[in-house]
Each structure stands twice: as structure tokens, then as C-alpha cells.
Amino acid sequence: MTNEEADLLIEIAKRMRKNLLELPEPGHKEFYKAVSLADTKKFTIQMFRGNSRRDKYQIALLYKKNFVLMRVDTGATGIHYNTDKSIIPPNTPHLHYYDEHISHENKCHDAIVLPDRFTNPADAIQLLQDFLKYINIIDMAEIQIIQQGGLPYGQHK
């Protein structure tokens, strides 16, 4: 896949298959299905929550079940080394992106500091909302995000 094709898949307007999304419990993953408006492209948003580090989250946009187009990481304690020798410092939320020119198997290895469009990476609900907006989910007004066993976002006190 070319970088241009990957960018188009990220930018294409999508809608969620379900309107109620539950955040994963510590040490677990949740999978959320999305589809292009023409219903021709299918996507999975995978969210992982760390077990020992409750601030550790990974949210990935997958195409055709396992092709990673991009991934957000928070709570990573180590230094992230990019192929161009640039680094992301420890505990810095960052965005991995697909690059066809990366020589090793993980084409989503390189990363940048999380863009400002991610308003509060420490808040898991806000992080997921910002991720969904970033990947052009257009039915955000209908989506509710809840903690496992919790109340919908905006209804907790």
C-alpha cells in the first residue's frame, strides 16, 4: 500500500457500526467497527488499556482487520526511536503513522508527538473521541462512550 492510499483510507468519511462504545477494562482490548459511507471499506478501531499502568492506552485504526494505518500511544515509559534517529521522550503521547518506505516489517513504526487536535490524552474518553474525529468518523453526535459498567460520557458526576 502506498502512503497516498493509506492517507485516503484515514481521511475517508466513516461511520461507526454501533453508537455505544465501552472503554476496555485494564489489561484488555475493545474492538469497534466502522465503515465508509459507501459501505465499501471496512475498518476496526482497536483500543487497549494497560493493566499495571492505568494511563497506558493504544488506539489503532485497522483496515481489513489487521492492517495498521495509524496508532496513538499514551503512557509509554521508554524512549521511542524513529528510523530517522529522531526520538519521542518517555511518557510523551505520540501518533504512529504508516510509511511505505520503512524497511522493517512494522510499517507503522515511526511516530510524531501527538497533534494538538488531541485535547486531553490523559482522559481516555476524550482521547477516544479525539481519535474518532481525527480519523473522520462523522456520526460523533450519536456516539456515547462509557467506562465498563459506567454511565455514558457527559452523564457522570
GROMACS .gro file of C-alpha atoms in nm:
model
  157
    1MET     CA    1   0.000   0.000   0.000
    2THR     CA    2   0.128   0.347  -0.083
    3ASN     CA    3   0.136   0.636   0.163
    4GLU     CA    4  -0.124   0.813  -0.051
    5GLU     CA    5  -0.359   0.514  -0.033
    6ALA     CA    6  -0.313   0.494   0.345
    7ASP     CA    7  -0.384   0.868   0.381
    8LEU     CA    8  -0.702   0.834   0.174
    9LEU     CA    9  -0.822   0.549   0.395
   10ILE     CA   10  -0.760   0.758   0.707
   11GLU     CA   11  -0.930   1.066   0.559
   12ILE     CA   12  -1.234   0.894   0.405
   13ALA     CA   13  -1.561   0.974   0.586
   14LYS     CA   14  -1.662   0.688   0.813
   15ARG     CA   15  -1.946   0.600   1.046
   16MET     CA   16  -1.949   0.367   1.344
   17ARG     CA   17  -2.143   0.039   1.332
   18LYS     CA   18  -2.257   0.087   1.695
   19ASN     CA   19  -2.337   0.407   1.881
   20LEU     CA   20  -2.240   0.281   2.229
   21LEU     CA   21  -1.868   0.223   2.280
   22GLU     CA   22  -1.734   0.075   2.604
   23LEU     CA   23  -1.378   0.151   2.711
   24PRO     CA   24  -1.167  -0.158   2.778
   25GLU     CA   25  -1.106  -0.281   3.129
   26PRO     CA   26  -0.742  -0.274   3.249
   27GLY     CA   27  -0.532  -0.526   3.059
   28HIS     CA   28  -0.793  -0.576   2.786
   29LYS     CA   29  -0.881  -0.463   2.434
   30GLU     CA   30  -1.206  -0.346   2.281
   31PHE     CA   31  -1.279  -0.352   1.908
   32TYR     CA   32  -1.512  -0.103   1.742
   33LYS     CA   33  -1.628  -0.144   1.382
   34ALA     CA   34  -1.653   0.142   1.134
   35VAL     CA   35  -1.740   0.160   0.767
   36SER     CA   36  -1.702   0.409   0.484
   37LEU     CA   37  -2.018   0.596   0.388
   38ALA     CA   38  -2.048   0.396   0.066
   39ASP     CA   39  -2.017   0.079   0.279
   40THR     CA   40  -1.725  -0.038   0.063
   41LYS     CA   41  -1.436  -0.001   0.310
   42LYS     CA   42  -1.441  -0.171   0.649
   43PHE     CA   43  -1.233  -0.058   0.946
   44THR     CA   44  -1.168  -0.165   1.303
   45ILE     CA   45  -1.068   0.068   1.582
   46GLN     CA   46  -0.877  -0.129   1.843
   47MET     CA   47  -0.830   0.018   2.191
   48PHE     CA   48  -0.603  -0.136   2.455
   49ARG     CA   49  -0.582  -0.025   2.818
   50GLY     CA   50  -0.273  -0.105   3.023
   51ASN     CA   51  -0.305  -0.324   3.329
   52SER     CA   52  -0.035  -0.201   3.567
   53ARG     CA   53  -0.025   0.148   3.415
   54ARG     CA   54  -0.380   0.280   3.402
   55ASP     CA   55  -0.266   0.579   3.191
   56LYS     CA   56  -0.138   0.350   2.914
   57TYR     CA   57  -0.363   0.335   2.610
   58GLN     CA   58  -0.318   0.230   2.250
   59ILE     CA   59  -0.580   0.313   1.990
   60ALA     CA   60  -0.524   0.186   1.637
   61LEU     CA   61  -0.709   0.225   1.308
   62LEU     CA   62  -0.704  -0.107   1.123
   63TYR     CA   63  -0.806  -0.168   0.765
   64LYS     CA   64  -0.922  -0.517   0.665
   65LYS     CA   65  -0.895  -0.639   1.026
   66ASN     CA   66  -0.517  -0.628   1.070
   67PHE     CA   67  -0.355  -0.363   0.850
   68VAL     CA   68  -0.248  -0.081   1.086
   69LEU     CA   69  -0.293   0.263   0.929
   70MET     CA   70  -0.215   0.463   1.243
   71ARG     CA   71  -0.191   0.422   1.620
   72VAL     CA   72  -0.194   0.652   1.923
   73ASP     CA   73   0.012   0.554   2.228
   74THR     CA   74  -0.007   0.711   2.573
   75GLY     CA   75   0.170   0.614   2.893
   76ALA     CA   76   0.476   0.464   2.719
   77THR     CA   77   0.765   0.476   2.966
   78GLY     CA   78   1.051   0.418   2.725
   79ILE     CA   79   1.214   0.638   2.463
   80HIS     CA   80   1.073   0.583   2.114
   81TYR     CA   81   1.338   0.582   1.840
   82ASN     CA   82   1.228   0.664   1.485
   83THR     CA   83   1.407   0.531   1.179
   84ASP     CA   84   1.545   0.881   1.106
   85LYS     CA   85   1.712   0.877   1.453
   86SER     CA   86   1.466   1.132   1.599
   87ILE     CA   87   1.321   1.040   1.936
   88ILE     CA   88   0.999   1.072   2.130
   89PRO     CA   89   1.077   1.119   2.502
   90PRO     CA   90   0.934   0.882   2.766
   91ASN     CA   91   0.577   0.948   2.882
   92THR     CA   92   0.504   1.157   2.570
   93PRO     CA   93   0.177   1.069   2.395
   94HIS     CA   94   0.250   1.005   2.029
   95LEU     CA   95   0.097   0.905   1.697
   96HIS     CA   96   0.241   0.623   1.486
   97TYR     CA   97   0.175   0.653   1.114
   98TYR     CA   98   0.202   0.421   0.817
   99ASP     CA   99   0.504   0.474   0.593
  100GLU     CA  100   0.561   0.252   0.290
  101HIS     CA  101   0.932   0.345   0.288
  102ILE     CA  102   1.014   0.197   0.628
  103SER     CA  103   1.227  -0.107   0.565
  104HIS     CA  104   1.131  -0.322   0.861
  105GLU     CA  105   0.814  -0.526   0.895
  106ASN     CA  106   0.627  -0.272   1.112
  107LYS     CA  107   0.532  -0.003   0.860
  108CYS     CA  108   0.368   0.193   1.145
  109HIS     CA  109   0.689   0.219   1.346
  110ASP     CA  110   0.772   0.589   1.317
  111ALA     CA  111   0.585   0.839   1.532
  112ILE     CA  112   0.530   1.208   1.597
  113VAL     CA  113   0.428   1.384   1.916
  114LEU     CA  114   0.050   1.370   1.946
  115PRO     CA  115  -0.102   1.661   1.749
  116ASP     CA  116  -0.286   1.940   1.933
  117ARG     CA  117  -0.617   1.808   1.796
  118PHE     CA  118  -0.591   1.555   2.080
  119THR     CA  119  -0.707   1.784   2.358
  120ASN     CA  120  -0.654   1.574   2.672
  121PRO     CA  121  -0.464   1.247   2.624
  122ALA     CA  122  -0.486   1.171   2.997
  123ASP     CA  123  -0.866   1.134   2.971
  124ALA     CA  124  -0.945   0.802   2.800
  125ILE     CA  125  -1.291   0.907   2.687
  126GLN     CA  126  -1.164   1.234   2.540
  127LEU     CA  127  -0.871   1.051   2.380
  128LEU     CA  128  -1.106   0.809   2.203
  129GLN     CA  129  -1.338   1.092   2.097
  130ASP     CA  130  -1.044   1.288   1.954
  131PHE     CA  131  -0.914   0.978   1.775
  132LEU     CA  132  -1.253   0.914   1.615
  133LYS     CA  133  -1.268   1.276   1.497
  134TYR     CA  134  -0.908   1.253   1.368
  135ILE     CA  135  -0.994   0.952   1.150
  136ASN     CA  136  -1.306   1.129   1.019
  137ILE     CA  137  -1.589   0.949   1.197
  138ILE     CA  138  -1.880   1.171   1.100
  139ASP     CA  139  -2.156   1.043   1.330
  140MET     CA  140  -1.994   1.167   1.653
  141ALA     CA  141  -2.316   1.330   1.778
  142GLU     CA  142  -2.480   0.986   1.805
  143ILE     CA  143  -2.188   0.812   1.978
  144GLN     CA  144  -2.176   0.753   2.352
  145ILE     CA  145  -1.855   0.635   2.518
  146ILE     CA  146  -1.877   0.471   2.859
  147GLN     CA  147  -1.644   0.317   3.114
  148GLN     CA  148  -1.708  -0.055   3.169
  149GLY     CA  149  -2.011  -0.067   3.397
  150GLY     CA  150  -2.031   0.312   3.398
  151LEU     CA  151  -2.253   0.591   3.280
  152PRO     CA  152  -2.236   0.742   2.932
  153TYR     CA  153  -1.989   1.027   2.890
  154GLY     CA  154  -2.146   1.356   2.987
  155GLN     CA  155  -2.381   1.187   3.237
  156HIS     CA  156  -2.130   1.116   3.514
  157LYS     CA  157  -2.087   1.345   3.814
   0.00000   0.00000   0.00000
